[in-house]
Structure formats: structure tokens, C-alpha cells
PDB file of C-alpha atoms and ligand atoms in Angstrom:
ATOM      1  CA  UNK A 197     -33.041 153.144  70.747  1.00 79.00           C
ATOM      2  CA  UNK A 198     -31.667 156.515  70.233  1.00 86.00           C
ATOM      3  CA  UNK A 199     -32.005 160.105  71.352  1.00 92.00           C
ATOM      4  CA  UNK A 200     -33.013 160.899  67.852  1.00 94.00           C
ATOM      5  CA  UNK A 201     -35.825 158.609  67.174  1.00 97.00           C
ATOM      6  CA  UNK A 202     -39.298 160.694  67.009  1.00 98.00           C
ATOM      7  CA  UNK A 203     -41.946 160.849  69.843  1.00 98.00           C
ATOM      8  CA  UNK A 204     -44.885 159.295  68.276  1.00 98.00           C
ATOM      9  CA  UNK A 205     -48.315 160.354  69.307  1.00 98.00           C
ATOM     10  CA  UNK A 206     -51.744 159.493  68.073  1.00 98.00           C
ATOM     11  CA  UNK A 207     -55.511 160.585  68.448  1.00 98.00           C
ATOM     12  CA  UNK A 208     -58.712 159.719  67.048  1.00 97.00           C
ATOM     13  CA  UNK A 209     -58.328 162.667  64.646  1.00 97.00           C
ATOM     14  CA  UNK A 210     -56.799 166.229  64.817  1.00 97.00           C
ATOM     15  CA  UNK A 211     -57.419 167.299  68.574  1.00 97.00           C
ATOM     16  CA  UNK A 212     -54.256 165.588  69.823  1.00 98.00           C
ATOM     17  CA  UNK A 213     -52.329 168.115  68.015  1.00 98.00           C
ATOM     18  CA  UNK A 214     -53.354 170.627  70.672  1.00 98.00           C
ATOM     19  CA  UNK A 215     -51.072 168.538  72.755  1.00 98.00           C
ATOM     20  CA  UNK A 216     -48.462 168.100  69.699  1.00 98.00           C
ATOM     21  CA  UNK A 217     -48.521 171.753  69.994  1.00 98.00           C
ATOM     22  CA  UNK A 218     -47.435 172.186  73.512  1.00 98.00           C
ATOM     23  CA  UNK A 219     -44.779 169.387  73.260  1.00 98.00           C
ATOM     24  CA  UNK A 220     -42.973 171.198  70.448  1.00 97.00           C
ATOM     25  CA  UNK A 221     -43.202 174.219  71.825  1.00 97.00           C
ATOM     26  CA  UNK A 222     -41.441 172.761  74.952  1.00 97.00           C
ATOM     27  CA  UNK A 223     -39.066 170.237  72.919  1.00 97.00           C
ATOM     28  CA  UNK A 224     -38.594 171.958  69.786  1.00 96.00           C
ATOM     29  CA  UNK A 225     -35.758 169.508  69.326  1.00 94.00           C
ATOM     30  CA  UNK A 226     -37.752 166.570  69.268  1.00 97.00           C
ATOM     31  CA  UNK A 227     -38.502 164.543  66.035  1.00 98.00           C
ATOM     32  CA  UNK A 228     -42.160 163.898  66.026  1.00 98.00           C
ATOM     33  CA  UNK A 229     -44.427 161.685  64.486  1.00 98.00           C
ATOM     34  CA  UNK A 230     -48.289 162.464  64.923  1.00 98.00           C
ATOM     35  CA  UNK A 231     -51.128 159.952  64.050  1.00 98.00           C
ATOM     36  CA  UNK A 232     -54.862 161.416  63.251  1.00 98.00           C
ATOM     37  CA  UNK A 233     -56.807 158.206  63.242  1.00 97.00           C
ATOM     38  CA  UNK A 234     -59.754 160.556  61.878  1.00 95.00           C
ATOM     39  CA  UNK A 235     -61.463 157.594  59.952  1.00 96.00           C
ATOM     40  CA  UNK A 236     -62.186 156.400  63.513  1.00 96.00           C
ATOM     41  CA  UNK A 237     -63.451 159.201  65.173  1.00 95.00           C
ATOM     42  CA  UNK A 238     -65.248 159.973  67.694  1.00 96.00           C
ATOM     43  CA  UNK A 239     -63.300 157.204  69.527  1.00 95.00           C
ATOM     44  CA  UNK A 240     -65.958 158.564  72.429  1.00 93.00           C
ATOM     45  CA  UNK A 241     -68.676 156.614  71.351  1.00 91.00           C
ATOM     46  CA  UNK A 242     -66.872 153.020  70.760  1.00 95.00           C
ATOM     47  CA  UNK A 243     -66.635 150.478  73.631  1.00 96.00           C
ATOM     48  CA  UNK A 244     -63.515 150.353  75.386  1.00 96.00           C
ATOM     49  CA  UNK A 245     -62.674 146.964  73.560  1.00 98.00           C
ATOM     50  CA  UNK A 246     -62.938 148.904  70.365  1.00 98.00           C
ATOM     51  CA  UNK A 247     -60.929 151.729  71.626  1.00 97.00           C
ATOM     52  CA  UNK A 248     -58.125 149.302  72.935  1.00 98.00           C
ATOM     53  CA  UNK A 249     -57.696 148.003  69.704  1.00 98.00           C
ATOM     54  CA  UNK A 250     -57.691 151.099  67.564  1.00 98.00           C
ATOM     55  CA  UNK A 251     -54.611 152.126  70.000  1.00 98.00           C
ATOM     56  CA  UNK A 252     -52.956 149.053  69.418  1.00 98.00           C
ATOM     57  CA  UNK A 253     -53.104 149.499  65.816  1.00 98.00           C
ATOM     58  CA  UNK A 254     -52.037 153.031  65.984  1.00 98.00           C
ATOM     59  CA  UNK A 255     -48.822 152.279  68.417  1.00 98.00           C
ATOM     60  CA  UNK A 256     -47.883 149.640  66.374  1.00 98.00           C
ATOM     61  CA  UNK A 257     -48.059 151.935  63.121  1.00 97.00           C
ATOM     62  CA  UNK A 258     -45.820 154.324  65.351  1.00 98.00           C
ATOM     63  CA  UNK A 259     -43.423 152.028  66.031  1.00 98.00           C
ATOM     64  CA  UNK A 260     -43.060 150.962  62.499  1.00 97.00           C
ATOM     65  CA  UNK A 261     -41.650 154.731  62.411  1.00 96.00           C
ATOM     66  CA  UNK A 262     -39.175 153.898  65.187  1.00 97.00           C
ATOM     67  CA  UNK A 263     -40.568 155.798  67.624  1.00 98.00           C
ATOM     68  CA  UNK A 264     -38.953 155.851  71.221  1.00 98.00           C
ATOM     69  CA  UNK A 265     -41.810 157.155  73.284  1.00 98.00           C
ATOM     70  CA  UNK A 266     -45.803 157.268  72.464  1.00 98.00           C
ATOM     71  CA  UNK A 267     -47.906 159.663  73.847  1.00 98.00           C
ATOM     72  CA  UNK A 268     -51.899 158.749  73.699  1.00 98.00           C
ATOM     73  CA  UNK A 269     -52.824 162.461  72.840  1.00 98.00           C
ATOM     74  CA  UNK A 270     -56.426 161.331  73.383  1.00 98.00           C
ATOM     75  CA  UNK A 271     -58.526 161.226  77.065  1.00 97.00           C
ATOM     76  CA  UNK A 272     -60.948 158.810  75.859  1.00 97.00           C
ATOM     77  CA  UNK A 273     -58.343 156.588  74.980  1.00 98.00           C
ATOM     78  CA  UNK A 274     -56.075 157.371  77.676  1.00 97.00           C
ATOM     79  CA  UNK A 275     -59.086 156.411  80.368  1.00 96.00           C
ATOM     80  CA  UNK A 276     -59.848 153.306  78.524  1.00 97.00           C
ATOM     81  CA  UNK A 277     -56.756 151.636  77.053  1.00 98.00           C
ATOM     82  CA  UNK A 278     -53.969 152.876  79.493  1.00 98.00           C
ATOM     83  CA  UNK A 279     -54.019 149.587  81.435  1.00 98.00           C
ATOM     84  CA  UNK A 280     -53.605 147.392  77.935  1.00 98.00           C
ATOM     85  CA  UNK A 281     -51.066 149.277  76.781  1.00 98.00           C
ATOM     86  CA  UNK A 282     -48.711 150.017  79.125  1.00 98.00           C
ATOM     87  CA  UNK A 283     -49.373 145.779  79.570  1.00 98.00           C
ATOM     88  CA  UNK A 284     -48.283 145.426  76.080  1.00 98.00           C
ATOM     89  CA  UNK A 285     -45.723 147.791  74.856  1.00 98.00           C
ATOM     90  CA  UNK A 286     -41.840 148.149  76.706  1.00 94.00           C
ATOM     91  CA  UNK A 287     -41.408 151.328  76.055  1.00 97.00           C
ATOM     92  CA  UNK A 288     -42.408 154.841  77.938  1.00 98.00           C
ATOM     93  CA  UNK A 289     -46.422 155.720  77.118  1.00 98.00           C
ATOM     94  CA  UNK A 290     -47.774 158.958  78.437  1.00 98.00           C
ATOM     95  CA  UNK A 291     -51.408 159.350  78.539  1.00 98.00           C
ATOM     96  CA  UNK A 292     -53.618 162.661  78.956  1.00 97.00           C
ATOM     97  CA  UNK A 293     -56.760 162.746  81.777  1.00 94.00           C
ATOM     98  CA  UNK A 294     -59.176 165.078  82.108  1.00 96.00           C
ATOM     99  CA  UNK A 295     -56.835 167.949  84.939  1.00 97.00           C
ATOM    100  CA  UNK A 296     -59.494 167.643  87.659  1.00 96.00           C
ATOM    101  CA  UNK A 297     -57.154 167.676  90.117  1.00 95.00           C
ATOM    102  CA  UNK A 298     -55.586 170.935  89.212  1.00 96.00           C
ATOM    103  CA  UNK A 299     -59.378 172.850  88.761  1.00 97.00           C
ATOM    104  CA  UNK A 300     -60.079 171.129  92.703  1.00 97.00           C
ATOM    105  CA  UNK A 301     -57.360 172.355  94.500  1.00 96.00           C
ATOM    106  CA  UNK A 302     -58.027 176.008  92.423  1.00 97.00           C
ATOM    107  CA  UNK A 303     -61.790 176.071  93.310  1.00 98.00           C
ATOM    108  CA  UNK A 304     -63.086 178.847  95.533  1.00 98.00           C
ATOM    109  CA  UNK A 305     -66.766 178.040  94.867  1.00 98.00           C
ATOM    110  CA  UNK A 306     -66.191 174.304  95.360  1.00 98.00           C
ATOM    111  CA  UNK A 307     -67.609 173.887  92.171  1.00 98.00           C
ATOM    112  CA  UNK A 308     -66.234 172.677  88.856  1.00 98.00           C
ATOM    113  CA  UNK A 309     -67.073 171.519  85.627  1.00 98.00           C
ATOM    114  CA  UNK A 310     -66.243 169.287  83.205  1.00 98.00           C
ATOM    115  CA  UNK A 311     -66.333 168.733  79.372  1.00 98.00           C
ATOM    116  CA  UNK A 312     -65.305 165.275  77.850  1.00 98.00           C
ATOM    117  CA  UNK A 313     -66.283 163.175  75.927  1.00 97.00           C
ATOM    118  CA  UNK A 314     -68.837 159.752  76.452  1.00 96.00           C
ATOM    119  CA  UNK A 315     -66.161 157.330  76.632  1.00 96.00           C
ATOM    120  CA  UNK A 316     -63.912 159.564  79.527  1.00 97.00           C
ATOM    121  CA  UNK A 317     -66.963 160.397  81.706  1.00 97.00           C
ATOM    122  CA  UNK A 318     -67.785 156.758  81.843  1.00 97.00           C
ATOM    123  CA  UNK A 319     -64.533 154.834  82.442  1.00 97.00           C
ATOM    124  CA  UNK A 320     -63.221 153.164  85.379  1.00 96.00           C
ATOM    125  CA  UNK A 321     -60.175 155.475  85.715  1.00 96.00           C
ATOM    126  CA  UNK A 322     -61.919 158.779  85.196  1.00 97.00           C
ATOM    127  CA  UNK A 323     -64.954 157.669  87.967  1.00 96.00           C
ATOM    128  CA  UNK A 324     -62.380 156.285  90.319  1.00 95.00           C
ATOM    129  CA  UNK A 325     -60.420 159.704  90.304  1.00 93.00           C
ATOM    130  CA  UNK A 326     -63.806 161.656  90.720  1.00 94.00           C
ATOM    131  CA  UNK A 327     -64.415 159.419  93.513  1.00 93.00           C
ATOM    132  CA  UNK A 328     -61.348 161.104  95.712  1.00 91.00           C
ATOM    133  CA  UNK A 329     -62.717 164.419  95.453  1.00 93.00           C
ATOM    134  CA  UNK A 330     -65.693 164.285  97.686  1.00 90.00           C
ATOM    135  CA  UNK A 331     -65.772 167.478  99.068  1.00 92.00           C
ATOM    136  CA  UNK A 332     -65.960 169.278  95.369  1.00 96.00           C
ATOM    137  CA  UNK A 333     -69.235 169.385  93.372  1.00 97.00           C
ATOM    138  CA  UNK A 334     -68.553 168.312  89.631  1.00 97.00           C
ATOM    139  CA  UNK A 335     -70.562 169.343  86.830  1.00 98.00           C
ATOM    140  CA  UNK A 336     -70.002 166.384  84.034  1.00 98.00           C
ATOM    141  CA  UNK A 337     -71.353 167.260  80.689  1.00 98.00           C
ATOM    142  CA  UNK A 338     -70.764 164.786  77.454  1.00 98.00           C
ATOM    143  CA  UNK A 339     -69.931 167.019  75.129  1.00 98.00           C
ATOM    144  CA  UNK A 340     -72.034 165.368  72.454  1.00 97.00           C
ATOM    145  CA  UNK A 341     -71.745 165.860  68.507  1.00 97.00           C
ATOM    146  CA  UNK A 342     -68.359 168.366  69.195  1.00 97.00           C
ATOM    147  CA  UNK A 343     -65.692 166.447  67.755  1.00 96.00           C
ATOM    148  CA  UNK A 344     -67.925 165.880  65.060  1.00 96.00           C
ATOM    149  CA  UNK A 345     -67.699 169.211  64.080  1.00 97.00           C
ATOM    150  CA  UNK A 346     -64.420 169.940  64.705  1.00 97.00           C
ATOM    151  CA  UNK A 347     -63.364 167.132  62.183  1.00 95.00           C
ATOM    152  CA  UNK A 348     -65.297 168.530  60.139  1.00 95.00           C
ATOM    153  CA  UNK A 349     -63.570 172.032  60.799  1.00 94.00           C
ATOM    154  CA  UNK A 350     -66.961 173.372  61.601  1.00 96.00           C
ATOM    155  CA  UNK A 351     -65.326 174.928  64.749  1.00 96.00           C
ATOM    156  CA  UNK A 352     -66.959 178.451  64.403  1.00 94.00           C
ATOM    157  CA  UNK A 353     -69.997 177.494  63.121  1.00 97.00           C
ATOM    158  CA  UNK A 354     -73.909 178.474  64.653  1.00 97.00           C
ATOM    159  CA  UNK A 355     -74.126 174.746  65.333  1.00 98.00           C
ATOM    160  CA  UNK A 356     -71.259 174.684  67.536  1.00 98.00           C
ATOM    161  CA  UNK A 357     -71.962 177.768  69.014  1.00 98.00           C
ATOM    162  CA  UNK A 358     -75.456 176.391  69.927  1.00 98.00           C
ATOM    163  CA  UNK A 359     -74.142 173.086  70.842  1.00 98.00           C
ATOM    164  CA  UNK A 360     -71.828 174.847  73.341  1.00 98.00           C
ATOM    165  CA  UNK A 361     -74.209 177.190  74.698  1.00 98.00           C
ATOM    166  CA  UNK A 362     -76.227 174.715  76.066  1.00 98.00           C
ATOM    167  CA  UNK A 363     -73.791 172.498  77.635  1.00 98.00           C
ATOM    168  CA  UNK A 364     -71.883 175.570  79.169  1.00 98.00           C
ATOM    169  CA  UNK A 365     -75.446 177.333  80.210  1.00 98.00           C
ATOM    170  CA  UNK A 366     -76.210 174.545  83.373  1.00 98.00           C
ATOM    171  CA  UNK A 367     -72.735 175.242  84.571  1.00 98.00           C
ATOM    172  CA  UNK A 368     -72.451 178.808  84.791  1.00 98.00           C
ATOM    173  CA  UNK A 369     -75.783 178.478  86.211  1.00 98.00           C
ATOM    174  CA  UNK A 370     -74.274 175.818  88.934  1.00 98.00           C
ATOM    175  CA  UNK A 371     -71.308 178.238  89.991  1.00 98.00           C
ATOM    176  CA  UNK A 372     -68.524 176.950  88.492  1.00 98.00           C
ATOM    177  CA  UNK A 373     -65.426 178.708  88.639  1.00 98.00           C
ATOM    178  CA  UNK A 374     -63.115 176.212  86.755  1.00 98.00           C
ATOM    179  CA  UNK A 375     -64.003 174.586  83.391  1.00 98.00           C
ATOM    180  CA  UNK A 376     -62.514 171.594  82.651  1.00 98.00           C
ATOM    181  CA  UNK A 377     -61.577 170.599  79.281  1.00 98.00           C
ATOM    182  CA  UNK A 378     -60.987 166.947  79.071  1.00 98.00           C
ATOM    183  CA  UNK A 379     -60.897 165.897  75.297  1.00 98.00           C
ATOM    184  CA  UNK A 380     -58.128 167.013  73.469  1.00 98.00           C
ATOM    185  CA  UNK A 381     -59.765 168.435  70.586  1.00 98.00           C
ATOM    186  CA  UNK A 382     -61.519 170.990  73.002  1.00 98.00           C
ATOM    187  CA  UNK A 383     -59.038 173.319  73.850  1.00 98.00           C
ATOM    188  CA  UNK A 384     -59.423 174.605  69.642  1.00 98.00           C
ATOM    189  CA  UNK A 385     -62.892 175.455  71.440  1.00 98.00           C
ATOM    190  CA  UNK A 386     -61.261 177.980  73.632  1.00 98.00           C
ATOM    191  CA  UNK A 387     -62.167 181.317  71.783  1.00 97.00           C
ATOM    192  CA  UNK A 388     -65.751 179.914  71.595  1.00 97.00           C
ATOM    193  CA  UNK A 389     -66.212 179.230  74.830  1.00 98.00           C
ATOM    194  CA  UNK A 390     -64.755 182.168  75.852  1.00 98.00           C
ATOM    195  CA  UNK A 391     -67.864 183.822  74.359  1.00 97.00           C
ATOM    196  CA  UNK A 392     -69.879 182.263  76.495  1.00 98.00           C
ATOM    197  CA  UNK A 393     -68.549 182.139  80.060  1.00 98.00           C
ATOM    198  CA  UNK A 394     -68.171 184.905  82.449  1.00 98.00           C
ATOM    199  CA  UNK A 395     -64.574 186.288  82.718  1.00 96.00           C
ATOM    200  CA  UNK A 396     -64.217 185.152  86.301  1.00 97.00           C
ATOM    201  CA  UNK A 397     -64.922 180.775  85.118  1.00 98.00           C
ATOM    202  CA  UNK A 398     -61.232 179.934  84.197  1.00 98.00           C
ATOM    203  CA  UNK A 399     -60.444 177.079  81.778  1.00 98.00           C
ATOM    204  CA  UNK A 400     -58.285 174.461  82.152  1.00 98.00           C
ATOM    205  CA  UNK A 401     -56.513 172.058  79.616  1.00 96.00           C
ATOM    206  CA  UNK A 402     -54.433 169.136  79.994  1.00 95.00           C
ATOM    207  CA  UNK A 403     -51.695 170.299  77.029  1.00 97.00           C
ATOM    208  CA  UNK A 404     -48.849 172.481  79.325  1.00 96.00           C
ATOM    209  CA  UNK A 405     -48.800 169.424  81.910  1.00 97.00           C
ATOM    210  CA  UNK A 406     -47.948 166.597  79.460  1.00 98.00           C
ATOM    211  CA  UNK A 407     -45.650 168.574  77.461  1.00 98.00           C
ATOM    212  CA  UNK A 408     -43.503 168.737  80.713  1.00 98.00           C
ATOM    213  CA  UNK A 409     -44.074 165.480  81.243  1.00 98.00           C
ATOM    214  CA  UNK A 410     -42.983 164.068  78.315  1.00 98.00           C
ATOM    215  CA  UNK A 411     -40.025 166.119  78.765  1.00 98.00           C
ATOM    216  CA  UNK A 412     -38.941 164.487  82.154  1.00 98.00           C
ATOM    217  CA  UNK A 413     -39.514 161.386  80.838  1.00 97.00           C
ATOM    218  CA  UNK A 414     -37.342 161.713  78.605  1.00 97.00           C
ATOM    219  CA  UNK A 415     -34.847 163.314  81.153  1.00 97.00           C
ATOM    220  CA  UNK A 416     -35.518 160.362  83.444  1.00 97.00           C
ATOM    221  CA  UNK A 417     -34.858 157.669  80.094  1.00 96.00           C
ATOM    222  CA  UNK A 418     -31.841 159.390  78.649  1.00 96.00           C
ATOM    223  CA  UNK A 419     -34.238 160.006  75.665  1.00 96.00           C
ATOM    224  CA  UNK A 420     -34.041 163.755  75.399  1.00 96.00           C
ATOM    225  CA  UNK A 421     -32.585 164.781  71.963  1.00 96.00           C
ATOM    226  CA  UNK A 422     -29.873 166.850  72.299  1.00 90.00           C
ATOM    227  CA  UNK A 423     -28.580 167.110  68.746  1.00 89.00           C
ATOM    228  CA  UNK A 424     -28.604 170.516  67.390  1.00 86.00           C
ATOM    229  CA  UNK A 425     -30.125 169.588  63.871  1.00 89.00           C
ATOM    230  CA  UNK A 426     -33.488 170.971  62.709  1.00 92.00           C
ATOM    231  CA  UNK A 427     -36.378 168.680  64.045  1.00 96.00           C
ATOM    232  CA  UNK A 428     -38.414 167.035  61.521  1.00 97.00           C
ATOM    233  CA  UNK A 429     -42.282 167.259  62.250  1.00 98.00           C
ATOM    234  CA  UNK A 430     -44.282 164.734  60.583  1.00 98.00           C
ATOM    235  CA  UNK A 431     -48.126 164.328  60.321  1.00 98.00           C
ATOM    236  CA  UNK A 432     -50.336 161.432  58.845  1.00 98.00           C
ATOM    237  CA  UNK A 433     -54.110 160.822  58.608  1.00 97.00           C
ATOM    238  CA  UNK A 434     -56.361 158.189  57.380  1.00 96.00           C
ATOM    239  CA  UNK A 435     -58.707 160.881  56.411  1.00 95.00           C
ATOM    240  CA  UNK A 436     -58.672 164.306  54.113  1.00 92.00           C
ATOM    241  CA  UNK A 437     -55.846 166.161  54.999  1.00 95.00           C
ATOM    242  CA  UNK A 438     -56.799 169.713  54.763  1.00 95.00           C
ATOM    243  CA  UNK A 439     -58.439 169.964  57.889  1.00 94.00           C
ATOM    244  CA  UNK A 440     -55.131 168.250  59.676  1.00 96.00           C
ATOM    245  CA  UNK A 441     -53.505 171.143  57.868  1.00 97.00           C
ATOM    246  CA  UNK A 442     -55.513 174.122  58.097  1.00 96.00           C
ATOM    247  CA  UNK A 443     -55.293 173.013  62.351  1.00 96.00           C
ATOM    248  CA  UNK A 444     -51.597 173.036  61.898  1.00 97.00           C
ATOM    249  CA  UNK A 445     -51.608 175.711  60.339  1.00 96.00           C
ATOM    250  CA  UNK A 446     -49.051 174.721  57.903  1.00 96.00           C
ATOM    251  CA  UNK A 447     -49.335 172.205  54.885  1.00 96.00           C
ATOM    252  CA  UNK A 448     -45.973 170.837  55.141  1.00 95.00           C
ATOM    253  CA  UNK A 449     -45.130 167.001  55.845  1.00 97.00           C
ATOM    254  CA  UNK A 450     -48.765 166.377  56.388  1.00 96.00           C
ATOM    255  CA  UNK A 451     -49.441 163.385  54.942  1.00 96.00           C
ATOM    256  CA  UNK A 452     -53.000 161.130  53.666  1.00 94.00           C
ATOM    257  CA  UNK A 453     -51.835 157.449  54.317  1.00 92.00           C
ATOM    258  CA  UNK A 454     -54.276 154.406  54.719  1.00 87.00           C
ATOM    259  CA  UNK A 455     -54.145 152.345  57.780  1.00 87.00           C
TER     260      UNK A 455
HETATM  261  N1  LIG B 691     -59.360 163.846  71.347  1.00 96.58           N
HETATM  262  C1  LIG B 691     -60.154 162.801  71.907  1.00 96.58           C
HETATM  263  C2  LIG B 691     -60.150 162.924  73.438  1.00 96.58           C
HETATM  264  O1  LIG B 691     -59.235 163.534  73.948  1.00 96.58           O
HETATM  265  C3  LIG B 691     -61.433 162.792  71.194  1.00 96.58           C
HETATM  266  C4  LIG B 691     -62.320 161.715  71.508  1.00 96.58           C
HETATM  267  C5  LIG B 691     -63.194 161.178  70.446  1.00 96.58           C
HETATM  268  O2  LIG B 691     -62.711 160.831  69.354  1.00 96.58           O
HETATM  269  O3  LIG B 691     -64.366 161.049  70.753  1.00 96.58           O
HETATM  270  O4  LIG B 691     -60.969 162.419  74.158  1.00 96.58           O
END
């Protein structure tokens, strides 16, 4: 394997490339290969059989691109398939969960809460790490129909705003003082939800940790690329590609491919 292979990371459609987004702006020499399996989504509402296989499929469509590290840029299938994969495939996997841990320790009102998606709030790995915070109140809210609408790139919409008023509402009511964002579509949510909590409820994504992650990983594997050519970025979906690129932000190497 060499230093120069992409990192290849995948999600059930475009949230993931919130976390793309931090990784390049950390690595900027990395090659990249990202995977929208958008056809798929919401991977939150699929049994964790179905989930483990959609990540097989989309790992093994990574590799095919020689990549030399996966990251799951996904919660729901990070809590779900982590086990199977890391069972499966020899090579480093990073996964992304929900940063309760981080919002706990911050927590002045001992109260925090949490947006994710069906399939996170319900796994074994997210209740088990729940579990070791007994002292902290947590707020869990499915945050039902979102990703939906984001694939549709009805992010600003009334819908959304009403969706997200009424799952933030109980919260602010409850106290909180950290929000939680554990799906990474959410954090395109940010100026939304902004709207609707008081300035003093901070939120909290999972995108700055796994970025430096990733990056001492690759320390750790002599797999950091060092060269001082231009990265390539490369993007495929399984769906339309205009929302993948108006997300980006850019239209280049974005790519519609069946699989
Ligand atoms: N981005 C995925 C996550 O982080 C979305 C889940 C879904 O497709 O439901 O959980």
C-alpha cells in the first residue's frame, strides 16, 4: 500500500461530507475518495443486518479504488456495523459516534441533548456508552424525516424549520446546555438550529475529532501522504448529483455511478 493511495469514506448520502470537509481541511494532501450511497438512505431506519451489508458493499467499492484507509462517515453505521467490519477488512477503519463524551464533561447544567438518528439511538454501542454516564441527564430525540430533507436539499425549508423546532423545543425546555449532533448530515443543520436555541446551548459535532484522528492514524501507519503534488478529490453517488454538488459546493469530479 502506499502513502499516495486515497482515504476512502462513505455515507448513506451527502452528510458524510461534513466530515470529508474537516479531513481535507486538516490533510489537504490526502487523495480522497468519498461514497454517497444516497439510493440507500436513511440508513437510520434499516436493521442493523441491512446496514452491515450496505457497508460491506460500499468498502468493497472503495477498495476497488485502492484505498488505504476507510472512514465510515456515518453514526448509524458506525454504531451498527463497526464490529463486522473491523472483523472483516485488514486495513485501518475509523468510525464517527455521536461526541457525548465531550458535551458530559462540558455540562454545567448536567444536562445534554442529543440528535441522531433511529438506528444510533438504538444500538448496542451507542446505549452501552450512555450507560457510563449516570450522573448526566440525556435528552435523546430521533431526529425523524431530517435526512430526508436534506437529500432532498430541502435544508432551509418551513418543513425543516418546523421539524426542528419541535425536536429542539423539549430540550431547551429540559436545560440543556450542550446539543449533540450525532448524524453526520446534521451539522449542514447548524445555521438552522442556531435559530432556534438560546445563545448560551452550545453545539457539538463529531467532524474536528475524526479529522485528527484520521490524521494520527495515519501518523501511527506510515500512511500520511507526504508528496507535494496537488490532491485529487473525488466524489461518487448512486443518486442525482446536483445535490452532492451544490453541498460541495463545487461541481468538479463529482461523479453519478451505479452500484
Ligand atoms: N449520516 C448518517 C449518520 O451519520 C445518516 C443516517 C441515515 O442515513 O439515516 O447517521
Amino acid at each position: 500500500m502506499s502513502n499516495n493511495n486515497p482515504i476512502g469514506l462513505f455515507d448513506s448520502g451527502i452528510g458524510g461530507t461534513s466530515i470529508w470537509k474537516e479531513i481535507h481541511q486538516l490533510l489537504p494532501n490526502e487523495n480522497t475518495v468519498y461514497l454517497a450511497d444516497s439510493k440507500n438512505a436513511p440508513y437510520g431506519k434499516r436493521t442493523k443486518q441491512e446496514i452491515i451489508q450496505l457497508c460491506f458493499k460500499n468498502i468493497d467499492f472503495l477498495l476497488a479504488q485502492n484505498c488505504k484507509m476507510i472512514v465510515v462517515a456515518c453514526n448509524t453505521a458506525t454504531t451498527n456495523a463497526i464490529k463486522e467490519i473491523r472483523d472483516k477488512y485488514k486495513l485501518p477503519i475509523i468510525g464517527i459516534e455521536p461526541a457525548i463524551k465531550t458535551a458530559a464533561n462540558k455540562t454545567e447544567t448536567q444536562t445534554i441533548g442529543i440528535l441522531a438518528t433511529k438506528g444510533t439511538l438504538n444500538s448496542v454501542l451507542f446505549n452501552q456508552q450512555v450507560e457510563s454516564f449516570t450522573n448526566i441527564k440525556i435528552i435523546e430525540q430521533v431526529g425523524h424525516g431530517l435526512v430526508e430533507l436534506i437529500e432532498n436539499g430541502e435544508i432551509e425549508s418551513l418543513e425543516m424549520k418546523k421539524l426542528l423546532t419541535s425536536y429542539l423545543e423539549p430540550m431547551i425546555k429540559a436545560n440543556i446546555d450542550y446539543l449533540v449532533l450525532g448524524c453526520s448530515h446534521y451539522p449542514y443543520l447548524i445555521p438552522a438550529i442556531k435559530k432556534i436555541l438560546p445563545e448560551n446551548i452550545k453545539i457539538i459535532d463529531s467532524g474536528e475529532a475524526v479529522a485528527r484522528q484520521t490524521k494520527s492514524i495515519l501518523e501511527n501507519t506510515n500512511l500520511l501522504n507526504t508528496s507535494s503534488e496537488i490532491s485529487s478529490q473525488v466524489f461518487y453517488t448512486n443518486s442525482d448529483d446536483q445535490v452532492l454538488k451544490k453541498i460541495l459546493g463545487f461541481e468538479k469530479n463529482v461523479f453519478e455511478k451505479k452500484f
